[in-house]
Amino acid sequence: MKYFIHTFGCQANERDSELIAGMLKEMDYEATRDEQEADLILFNTCCVREKAENKVFSRIGELKELKIKKPHLIIGVSGCMVQQDKMPARIRRRAPHVDLIFGTHNIHELPHLIQNIQLLHTPQVQVLPERSGIIEGLPSQRQIPFKALVNITYGCNNFCTYCIVPYVRGREKSRQSEDILREITGLAQDGVMEVTLLGQNVNSYGKDFTPAATFADLLAEVNNIEGVRRIRYLTSHPRDFDDSLLRRITGFEKVCRHFHLPVQSGSDRTLQRMNRGYTREYYNGLCRKIRRLFPAASLTTDIIVGFPGETQEDFQDTLDLLKKTRFDMAFTFIYSPRSGTPASKMPDQLSASVKKTRLQQLMALQNQISLEINQALQGQVLTVLVEGVSKTSEHTLTGRTDSNKTVLFRGPRELTGQFAEVKITDPQTWVLKGKLL
Ligand code: SF4
């Protein structure tokens, strides 16, 4: 039996897909790259943007004919999209050929649901509103043997007014540090050199424990694990990135010098209406501290343009923040209303054309800044963890620096999974091209 998983959205979903793949492997399924020969096709979905949701519906629609040709084919939908109110019924109505629907809180039930479909020949829909507890010890199939994603928290308590995540992923729950450390120790013994700690708001790790634990303490423990060479984490909330965490990181040599701090807007008025819990002044101060403590670090961000009621002046504030902070890279998004969130009901929703124009302006400015920052790396020798052959040329290897920059260079594919020294000869906006030393 063969399976094909489509994964949409963030790294939490990528990690869930790895666990799903692990469970399928234990059920004697093997992965295929050809959807047509699959016996199980799963859409692990995201609902952060409407576009991704529409894409899922259209891809599922295209599978109708394949299901008629292969009636034993199981078509499943999982992930954030199905956690939305009334969504499972909507999927079944729009796509009756879908036979499997399960949510983010019960992926461990997958084997049981598949067995039910095979034995009872009836569709299985199982979605829970909240995570009852954290299930440990699920099998997993990693995408890259030497890199691993590790969940440290699930859910979010922040309720940013544009975001649907707290409604679909539930309230924040931290994993016990013993479970996290046991998992990472096992990964390191299995050859993993780089771990990425995952959570919607990693900085608030352990606040739900009594007595509370801290993210800094967890980082300290992971930093001590033999075999782990690099530690990354996603996502940080600027409000919770306090001085003590910054100071502690200076002593953790394995924690990568890359700070991804989603600012979302440079306007105090918009930040307040987004319920982000910080001001532009606070955010700038945090970036200044990072630059002072970690001069070689890279700083990246996420920005939403066209939030309801965003005036030209608010947008100018965001452009101004970009010019002053000079991020290495910014992931820019057009605001997309999600039903059920406060922002979707706010007056003054902006037209698509205004949002698009602002996005283009923002991207043009950021691209210029990214290029200038990367050009300053011309001639420098950087250490990269080689990830494999690049997507564009089989003669080119791709790797990442500690600061999370992508480096492309010619070299033998046997270097995959090793550290290499590369001299930067052609820095570009998105990548650094170089020569293997
Ligand atoms: S911090 Fe805000 S944007 Fe991030 S997941 Fe939580 S509610 Fe959504």
Tab-separated table of C-alpha atoms and ligand atoms in Angstrom:
chain	number	residue	atom	x	y	z
A	1	MET	CA	0.000	0.000	0.000
A	2	LYS	CA	1.266	3.451	-0.872
A	3	TYR	CA	0.546	6.916	0.506
A	4	PHE	CA	0.924	10.490	-0.685
A	5	ILE	CA	0.702	13.430	1.745
A	6	HIS	CA	0.118	17.032	0.663
A	7	THR	CA	1.297	19.328	3.445
A	8	PHE	CA	0.141	22.947	3.561
A	9	GLY	CA	1.088	25.745	5.944
A	10	CYS	CA	3.604	26.051	8.721
A	11	GLN	CA	6.248	23.825	10.295
A	12	ALA	CA	3.806	22.572	12.942
A	13	ASN	CA	1.930	20.981	10.053
A	14	GLU	CA	5.148	19.665	8.541
A	15	ARG	CA	5.905	18.008	11.861
A	16	ASP	CA	2.386	16.524	12.027
A	17	SER	CA	2.925	15.104	8.521
A	18	GLU	CA	6.149	13.452	9.724
A	19	LEU	CA	4.209	11.797	12.561
A	20	ILE	CA	1.446	10.746	10.163
A	21	ALA	CA	4.082	9.267	7.825
A	22	GLY	CA	5.620	7.432	10.802
A	23	MET	CA	2.279	5.850	11.706
A	24	LEU	CA	1.610	4.892	8.083
A	25	LYS	CA	5.021	3.240	7.852
A	26	GLU	CA	4.178	1.135	10.890
A	27	MET	CA	1.006	0.087	9.054
A	28	ASP	CA	3.190	-1.121	6.143
A	29	TYR	CA	2.381	1.792	3.869
A	30	GLU	CA	5.232	3.234	1.839
A	31	ALA	CA	5.533	6.743	0.422
A	32	THR	CA	5.046	7.389	-3.292
A	33	ARG	CA	5.781	10.487	-5.361
A	34	ASP	CA	3.042	9.561	-7.850
A	35	GLU	CA	-0.443	10.427	-6.622
A	36	GLN	CA	-1.985	8.122	-9.251
A	37	GLU	CA	-0.474	4.998	-7.674
A	38	ALA	CA	-1.358	5.926	-4.093
A	39	ASP	CA	-3.831	3.936	-1.995
A	40	LEU	CA	-4.154	6.776	0.492
A	41	ILE	CA	-3.969	10.478	-0.352
A	42	LEU	CA	-3.996	12.858	2.590
A	43	PHE	CA	-4.312	16.651	2.619
A	44	ASN	CA	-2.775	17.995	5.821
A	45	THR	CA	-4.279	21.449	5.634
A	46	CYS	CA	-3.790	25.018	6.848
A	47	CYS	CA	-6.527	27.604	7.323
A	48	VAL	CA	-4.450	30.708	8.014
A	49	ARG	CA	-5.208	32.045	4.523
A	50	GLU	CA	-8.327	31.522	2.448
A	51	LYS	CA	-6.248	30.823	-0.663
A	52	ALA	CA	-4.787	27.617	0.827
A	53	GLU	CA	-8.266	26.426	1.715
A	54	ASN	CA	-9.575	26.985	-1.815
A	55	LYS	CA	-6.571	25.134	-3.195
A	56	VAL	CA	-7.366	22.105	-1.030
A	57	PHE	CA	-10.985	22.022	-2.220
A	58	SER	CA	-9.929	22.246	-5.840
A	59	ARG	CA	-7.263	19.480	-5.468
A	60	ILE	CA	-9.766	17.211	-3.724
A	61	GLY	CA	-12.272	17.858	-6.557
A	62	GLU	CA	-9.675	16.741	-9.107
A	63	LEU	CA	-9.402	13.346	-7.343
A	64	LYS	CA	-13.030	12.405	-7.944
A	65	GLU	CA	-12.233	10.491	-11.127
A	66	LEU	CA	-9.322	8.624	-9.535
A	67	LYS	CA	-11.622	7.527	-6.707
A	68	ILE	CA	-14.146	6.171	-9.265
A	69	LYS	CA	-11.328	4.239	-10.986
A	70	LYS	CA	-9.883	3.015	-7.663
A	71	PRO	CA	-12.742	2.638	-5.161
A	72	HIS	CA	-10.399	1.333	-2.439
A	73	LEU	CA	-8.455	4.630	-2.541
A	74	ILE	CA	-8.751	6.500	0.780
A	75	ILE	CA	-8.872	10.290	0.463
A	76	GLY	CA	-8.309	12.099	3.744
A	77	VAL	CA	-8.274	15.656	5.067
A	78	SER	CA	-6.559	16.614	8.330
A	79	GLY	CA	-5.008	19.720	9.899
A	80	CYS	CA	-6.232	23.156	10.907
A	81	MET	CA	-8.849	23.521	8.186
A	82	VAL	CA	-11.012	20.702	9.563
A	83	GLN	CA	-10.865	22.158	13.091
A	84	GLN	CA	-13.056	25.064	11.986
A	85	ASP	CA	-16.675	25.124	12.989
A	86	LYS	CA	-18.887	22.998	10.670
A	87	MET	CA	-15.961	22.364	8.294
A	88	PRO	CA	-16.079	18.519	8.412
A	89	ALA	CA	-19.732	18.601	7.264
A	90	ARG	CA	-18.846	21.165	4.594
A	91	ILE	CA	-16.061	18.950	3.256
A	92	ARG	CA	-18.340	15.897	3.159
A	93	ARG	CA	-21.024	17.911	1.348
A	94	ARG	CA	-18.651	19.414	-1.225
A	95	ALA	CA	-16.574	16.270	-1.646
A	96	PRO	CA	-18.463	13.087	-0.704
A	97	HIS	CA	-15.547	11.052	-2.078
A	98	VAL	CA	-13.483	12.085	0.984
A	99	ASP	CA	-13.580	9.156	3.409
A	100	LEU	CA	-11.292	10.274	6.217
A	101	ILE	CA	-11.398	13.480	8.267
A	102	PHE	CA	-9.440	13.983	11.493
A	103	GLY	CA	-8.182	17.030	13.386
A	104	THR	CA	-4.954	18.348	14.853
A	105	HIS	CA	-5.752	17.042	18.361
A	106	ASN	CA	-6.126	13.355	17.497
A	107	ILE	CA	-3.637	12.458	14.786
A	108	HIS	CA	-2.662	9.446	16.944
A	109	GLU	CA	-6.046	7.915	16.056
A	110	LEU	CA	-5.142	7.625	12.387
A	111	PRO	CA	-4.329	3.864	12.335
A	112	HIS	CA	-7.619	3.075	14.026
A	113	LEU	CA	-9.586	5.292	11.610
A	114	ILE	CA	-7.947	3.688	8.565
A	115	GLN	CA	-8.714	0.202	9.886
A	116	ASN	CA	-12.362	1.213	10.381
A	117	ILE	CA	-12.606	2.399	6.767
A	118	GLN	CA	-11.087	-0.842	5.510
A	119	LEU	CA	-13.284	-3.084	7.677
A	120	LEU	CA	-16.554	-1.181	7.755
A	121	HIS	CA	-16.352	0.573	4.353
A	122	THR	CA	-17.767	3.748	5.891
A	123	PRO	CA	-16.213	7.227	6.002
A	124	GLN	CA	-14.580	8.165	9.311
A	125	VAL	CA	-14.857	11.683	10.727
A	126	GLN	CA	-13.182	12.333	14.081
A	127	VAL	CA	-12.452	15.917	15.122
A	128	LEU	CA	-11.923	16.980	18.762
A	129	PRO	CA	-12.423	20.595	19.927
A	130	GLU	CA	-9.407	20.555	22.326
A	131	ARG	CA	-6.317	18.469	22.955
A	132	SER	CA	-7.068	16.345	26.022
A	133	GLY	CA	-3.425	15.579	26.755
A	134	ILE	CA	-0.150	15.297	24.904
A	135	ILE	CA	0.435	11.892	23.315
A	136	GLU	CA	4.115	10.949	23.476
A	137	GLY	CA	6.108	8.338	21.632
A	138	LEU	CA	4.439	8.455	18.204
A	139	PRO	CA	6.608	7.086	15.387
A	140	SER	CA	7.988	9.605	12.931
A	141	GLN	CA	9.484	9.782	9.436
A	142	ARG	CA	11.878	12.736	9.097
A	143	GLN	CA	12.302	14.504	5.767
A	144	ILE	CA	16.031	15.152	6.227
A	145	PRO	CA	18.034	12.605	8.279
A	146	PHE	CA	20.265	15.163	10.007
A	147	LYS	CA	17.632	17.837	10.752
A	148	ALA	CA	14.562	17.469	12.953
A	149	LEU	CA	11.506	19.430	14.019
A	150	VAL	CA	10.562	19.022	17.681
A	151	ASN	CA	7.300	20.300	19.164
A	152	ILE	CA	7.677	22.061	22.495
A	153	THR	CA	4.247	23.726	22.774
A	154	TYR	CA	0.884	23.236	21.102
A	155	GLY	CA	-1.790	25.899	20.605
A	156	CYS	CA	-1.734	29.597	21.400
A	157	ASN	CA	-3.249	31.939	23.993
A	158	ASN	CA	-2.533	35.222	22.264
A	159	PHE	CA	-5.597	35.863	20.142
A	160	CYS	CA	-4.071	38.312	17.695
A	161	THR	CA	-7.215	39.702	16.109
A	162	TYR	CA	-6.409	38.512	12.567
A	163	CYS	CA	-5.381	34.989	13.504
A	164	ILE	CA	-7.445	31.814	13.501
A	165	VAL	CA	-4.798	29.598	15.122
A	166	PRO	CA	-6.032	29.845	18.774
A	167	TYR	CA	-9.516	28.828	17.609
A	168	VAL	CA	-8.355	25.778	15.658
A	169	ARG	CA	-5.235	24.653	17.560
A	170	GLY	CA	-6.665	25.399	21.027
A	171	ARG	CA	-5.071	26.850	24.166
A	172	GLU	CA	-1.345	26.671	24.731
A	173	LYS	CA	0.018	23.450	26.236
A	174	SER	CA	3.718	22.804	26.846
A	175	ARG	CA	5.344	19.408	26.556
A	176	GLN	CA	7.177	18.171	29.639
A	177	SER	CA	10.871	18.993	29.324
A	178	GLU	CA	11.850	15.355	30.105
A	179	ASP	CA	9.866	14.210	27.049
A	180	ILE	CA	11.429	16.887	24.833
A	181	LEU	CA	14.964	16.130	26.043
A	182	ARG	CA	14.471	12.380	25.682
A	183	GLU	CA	13.276	12.881	22.109
A	184	ILE	CA	16.199	15.157	21.192
A	185	THR	CA	18.755	12.836	22.812
A	186	GLY	CA	17.340	9.982	20.713
A	187	LEU	CA	17.449	12.148	17.596
A	188	ALA	CA	21.086	13.097	18.259
A	189	GLN	CA	21.978	9.415	18.670
A	190	ASP	CA	20.250	8.849	15.341
A	191	GLY	CA	22.530	11.392	13.606
A	192	VAL	CA	20.462	14.574	13.909
A	193	MET	CA	22.708	17.640	14.135
A	194	GLU	CA	20.152	20.442	13.902
A	195	VAL	CA	16.901	20.653	15.857
A	196	THR	CA	14.173	23.253	15.433
A	197	LEU	CA	12.009	23.695	18.518
A	198	LEU	CA	8.443	24.399	17.442
A	199	GLY	CA	5.575	26.294	19.015
A	200	GLN	CA	3.205	29.130	18.082
A	201	ASN	CA	4.925	31.178	20.791
A	202	VAL	CA	8.054	29.357	21.979
A	203	ASN	CA	9.026	32.126	24.431
A	204	SER	CA	6.058	31.327	26.634
A	205	TYR	CA	7.162	27.688	26.978
A	206	GLY	CA	6.427	26.328	30.461
A	207	LYS	CA	4.253	29.215	31.660
A	208	ASP	CA	1.403	26.717	31.994
A	209	PHE	CA	3.374	24.570	34.484
A	210	THR	CA	3.316	24.902	38.279
A	211	PRO	CA	5.924	26.001	39.163
A	212	ALA	CA	6.469	27.668	35.784
A	213	ALA	CA	9.398	26.636	33.593
A	214	THR	CA	11.177	28.923	31.139
A	215	PHE	CA	12.193	28.665	27.516
A	216	ALA	CA	15.726	29.748	28.493
A	217	ASP	CA	16.037	26.774	30.886
A	218	LEU	CA	14.864	24.428	28.145
A	219	LEU	CA	17.395	25.908	25.692
A	220	ALA	CA	20.133	25.408	28.302
A	221	GLU	CA	19.288	21.711	28.563
A	222	VAL	CA	19.097	21.191	24.804
A	223	ASN	CA	22.400	23.052	24.438
A	224	ASN	CA	23.985	20.371	26.662
A	225	ILE	CA	22.874	17.412	24.533
A	226	GLU	CA	25.838	15.705	22.914
A	227	GLY	CA	25.643	15.451	19.137
A	228	VAL	CA	23.313	18.443	18.673
A	229	ARG	CA	25.282	21.105	16.802
A	230	ARG	CA	22.604	23.689	15.990
A	231	ILE	CA	19.410	24.744	17.761
A	232	ARG	CA	16.725	26.820	16.067
A	233	TYR	CA	13.272	27.800	17.334
A	234	LEU	CA	10.051	29.040	15.788
A	235	THR	CA	8.040	31.214	16.387
A	236	SER	CA	9.030	33.921	18.855
A	237	HIS	CA	6.582	36.535	20.028
A	238	PRO	CA	8.444	39.869	20.427
A	239	ARG	CA	6.436	40.686	23.565
A	240	ASP	CA	7.780	37.610	25.370
A	241	PHE	CA	11.396	37.890	24.206
A	242	ASP	CA	12.718	39.396	27.422
A	243	ASP	CA	16.185	40.600	28.406
A	244	SER	CA	16.883	37.573	30.532
A	245	LEU	CA	16.273	35.210	27.581
A	246	LEU	CA	18.548	37.327	25.374
A	247	ARG	CA	21.307	37.339	27.980
A	248	ARG	CA	21.035	33.571	28.500
A	249	ILE	CA	21.269	32.924	24.734
A	250	THR	CA	24.661	34.661	24.660
A	251	GLY	CA	25.945	31.682	26.690
A	252	PHE	CA	24.383	28.979	24.480
A	253	GLU	CA	26.892	28.421	21.678
A	254	LYS	CA	24.639	25.986	19.760
A	255	VAL	CA	21.650	28.338	19.572
A	256	CYS	CA	21.732	29.838	16.089
A	257	ARG	CA	22.352	33.528	15.719
A	258	HIS	CA	19.132	34.108	13.858
A	259	PHE	CA	16.269	36.040	15.391
A	260	HIS	CA	12.911	35.746	13.671
A	261	LEU	CA	10.633	38.273	15.327
A	262	PRO	CA	7.301	38.813	13.545
A	263	VAL	CA	6.538	42.534	13.882
A	264	GLN	CA	3.410	42.454	11.626
A	265	SER	CA	3.139	46.274	11.414
A	266	GLY	CA	5.196	49.386	12.099
A	267	SER	CA	2.182	51.413	13.197
A	268	ASP	CA	1.254	51.579	16.898
A	269	ARG	CA	-2.390	52.093	15.978
A	270	THR	CA	-2.422	48.927	13.863
A	271	LEU	CA	-0.382	46.918	16.391
A	272	GLN	CA	-2.916	47.779	19.046
A	273	ARG	CA	-5.829	46.777	16.820
A	274	MET	CA	-4.007	43.536	16.012
A	275	ASN	CA	-3.697	42.894	19.792
A	276	ARG	CA	0.023	42.248	19.462
A	277	GLY	CA	0.855	43.517	22.961
A	278	TYR	CA	3.873	45.717	22.092
A	279	THR	CA	4.605	49.086	20.555
A	280	ARG	CA	6.908	50.068	17.727
A	281	GLU	CA	9.234	51.669	20.287
A	282	TYR	CA	9.460	48.449	22.323
A	283	TYR	CA	10.112	46.407	19.183
A	284	ASN	CA	12.864	48.758	18.007
A	285	GLY	CA	14.471	48.591	21.441
A	286	LEU	CA	14.465	44.790	21.298
A	287	CYS	CA	16.141	44.806	17.869
A	288	ARG	CA	18.763	47.263	19.122
A	289	LYS	CA	19.574	44.967	22.060
A	290	ILE	CA	19.898	41.968	19.729
A	291	ARG	CA	22.237	43.880	17.433
A	292	ARG	CA	24.356	44.966	20.382
A	293	LEU	CA	24.623	41.477	21.888
A	294	PHE	CA	24.868	39.547	18.588
A	295	PRO	CA	26.481	41.759	15.927
A	296	ALA	CA	26.710	38.927	13.363
A	297	ALA	CA	23.136	37.698	13.848
A	298	SER	CA	20.473	37.938	11.184
A	299	LEU	CA	17.133	39.501	11.955
A	300	THR	CA	14.016	38.497	10.026
A	301	THR	CA	10.336	39.284	10.401
A	302	ASP	CA	6.766	38.750	9.175
A	303	ILE	CA	4.637	41.687	8.019
A	304	ILE	CA	0.955	41.887	7.150
A	305	VAL	CA	-0.153	44.645	4.789
A	306	GLY	CA	-3.698	45.867	4.350
A	307	PHE	CA	-4.986	45.134	7.867
A	308	PRO	CA	-8.528	46.592	8.175
A	309	GLY	CA	-8.398	50.353	8.678
A	310	GLU	CA	-4.685	50.596	7.765
A	311	THR	CA	-4.233	54.164	6.522
A	312	GLN	CA	-1.545	55.389	4.164
A	313	GLU	CA	0.133	56.885	7.240
A	314	ASP	CA	0.076	53.524	9.065
A	315	PHE	CA	1.597	51.880	6.013
A	316	GLN	CA	4.294	54.582	5.846
A	317	ASP	CA	5.130	53.738	9.476
A	318	THR	CA	5.736	50.140	8.403
A	319	LEU	CA	7.982	51.238	5.529
A	320	ASP	CA	9.810	53.499	7.946
A	321	LEU	CA	10.328	50.621	10.412
A	322	LEU	CA	11.775	48.532	7.595
A	323	LYS	CA	14.227	51.299	6.666
A	324	LYS	CA	15.342	51.790	10.268
A	325	THR	CA	15.507	48.167	11.421
A	326	ARG	CA	16.942	46.810	8.166
A	327	PHE	CA	15.840	43.194	8.385
A	328	ASP	CA	17.845	40.536	6.571
A	329	MET	CA	14.562	39.265	5.221
A	330	ALA	CA	10.841	39.902	5.695
A	331	PHE	CA	8.060	37.446	4.921
A	332	THR	CA	5.293	39.686	3.667
A	333	PHE	CA	1.606	38.798	3.512
A	334	ILE	CA	-1.555	40.442	2.305
A	335	TYR	CA	-4.183	40.522	5.056
A	336	SER	CA	-6.757	37.808	4.425
A	337	PRO	CA	-9.937	37.873	6.563
A	338	ARG	CA	-10.687	34.598	8.359
A	339	SER	CA	-14.234	34.176	9.499
A	340	GLY	CA	-14.579	33.895	13.266
A	341	THR	CA	-11.719	36.318	13.982
A	342	PRO	CA	-12.369	39.861	15.331
A	343	ALA	CA	-10.472	41.509	12.452
A	344	SER	CA	-12.766	39.947	9.853
A	345	LYS	CA	-15.643	41.957	11.356
A	346	MET	CA	-13.739	45.262	11.599
A	347	PRO	CA	-14.966	48.106	9.403
A	348	ASP	CA	-12.781	49.586	6.645
A	349	GLN	CA	-11.636	46.379	5.003
A	350	LEU	CA	-9.217	47.468	2.274
A	351	SER	CA	-9.672	46.778	-1.406
A	352	ALA	CA	-7.585	44.068	-3.062
A	353	SER	CA	-5.881	46.632	-5.287
A	354	VAL	CA	-4.746	48.833	-2.351
A	355	LYS	CA	-3.414	45.769	-0.531
A	356	LYS	CA	-1.580	44.572	-3.628
A	357	THR	CA	0.008	47.967	-4.319
A	358	ARG	CA	1.223	48.231	-0.722
A	359	LEU	CA	2.620	44.703	-0.797
A	360	GLN	CA	4.593	45.509	-3.957
A	361	GLN	CA	5.994	48.688	-2.415
A	362	LEU	CA	6.967	46.829	0.741
A	363	MET	CA	8.615	43.996	-1.146
A	364	ALA	CA	10.573	46.347	-3.392
A	365	LEU	CA	11.985	48.152	-0.347
A	366	GLN	CA	12.774	44.939	1.521
A	367	ASN	CA	14.445	43.332	-1.511
A	368	GLN	CA	16.737	46.335	-1.796
A	369	ILE	CA	17.656	46.094	1.911
A	370	SER	CA	18.189	42.300	1.746
A	371	LEU	CA	20.496	42.736	-1.241
A	372	GLU	CA	22.528	45.455	0.476
A	373	ILE	CA	22.914	43.358	3.656
A	374	ASN	CA	23.933	40.283	1.663
A	375	GLN	CA	26.392	42.276	-0.460
A	376	ALA	CA	28.291	43.123	2.709
A	377	LEU	CA	29.075	39.389	3.006
A	378	GLN	CA	31.052	39.398	-0.268
A	379	GLY	CA	34.396	37.665	0.259
A	380	GLN	CA	33.534	36.303	3.728
A	381	VAL	CA	33.988	32.621	4.549
A	382	LEU	CA	30.840	31.154	6.092
A	383	THR	CA	30.191	27.755	7.667
A	384	VAL	CA	27.181	25.990	6.175
A	385	LEU	CA	25.378	22.782	7.006
A	386	VAL	CA	25.013	21.149	3.586
A	387	GLU	CA	21.407	20.089	2.966
A	388	GLY	CA	21.849	18.411	-0.428
A	389	VAL	CA	21.621	19.102	-4.129
A	390	SER	CA	19.812	22.331	-5.035
A	391	LYS	CA	16.414	22.206	-6.724
A	392	THR	CA	17.661	24.092	-9.767
A	393	SER	CA	20.885	22.255	-10.629
A	394	GLU	CA	22.221	18.831	-9.772
A	395	HIS	CA	25.768	20.217	-9.801
A	396	THR	CA	24.984	22.759	-7.101
A	397	LEU	CA	24.746	22.088	-3.384
A	398	THR	CA	22.588	24.060	-1.001
A	399	GLY	CA	23.237	24.696	2.666
A	400	ARG	CA	22.411	27.084	5.473
A	401	THR	CA	24.492	29.302	7.669
A	402	ASP	CA	23.965	29.612	11.396
A	403	SER	CA	22.157	32.886	10.574
A	404	ASN	CA	19.778	30.870	8.332
A	405	LYS	CA	20.990	32.244	4.996
A	406	THR	CA	20.859	29.910	2.019
A	407	VAL	CA	24.238	29.341	0.366
A	408	LEU	CA	24.637	27.742	-3.080
A	409	PHE	CA	27.958	26.346	-4.284
A	410	ARG	CA	29.458	23.606	-6.430
A	411	GLY	CA	30.653	20.506	-4.600
A	412	PRO	CA	30.310	16.747	-4.258
A	413	ARG	CA	26.905	15.534	-3.073
A	414	GLU	CA	28.731	13.391	-0.454
A	415	LEU	CA	29.047	16.605	1.558
A	416	THR	CA	25.325	16.378	2.345
A	417	GLY	CA	24.824	16.337	6.098
A	418	GLN	CA	28.266	17.809	6.794
A	419	PHE	CA	29.563	21.252	7.631
A	420	ALA	CA	31.488	23.051	4.877
A	421	GLU	CA	33.371	26.344	4.566
A	422	VAL	CA	32.208	28.458	1.646
A	423	LYS	CA	33.651	31.761	0.419
A	424	ILE	CA	30.870	34.089	-0.720
A	425	THR	CA	31.549	35.289	-4.270
A	426	ASP	CA	28.133	36.362	-5.538
A	427	PRO	CA	25.693	37.568	-2.875
A	428	GLN	CA	22.135	38.020	-4.146
A	429	THR	CA	18.810	39.124	-2.648
A	430	TRP	CA	17.593	35.682	-1.569
A	431	VAL	CA	20.705	33.507	-1.690
A	432	LEU	CA	24.459	33.742	-1.334
A	433	LYS	CA	26.462	32.047	-4.069
A	434	GLY	CA	29.971	30.957	-3.222
A	435	LYS	CA	32.965	28.697	-3.639
A	436	LEU	CA	33.695	25.641	-1.531
A	437	LEU	CA	37.029	25.970	0.270
B	1	SF4	S1	0.815	34.636	18.444
B	1	SF4	FE1	-0.874	35.638	17.365
B	1	SF4	S2	-0.370	35.273	15.194
B	1	SF4	FE2	0.836	33.787	16.359
B	1	SF4	S3	-0.448	31.931	16.420
B	1	SF4	FE3	-0.878	33.107	18.309
B	1	SF4	S4	-2.675	34.353	17.772
B	1	SF4	FE4	-1.776	33.615	15.839
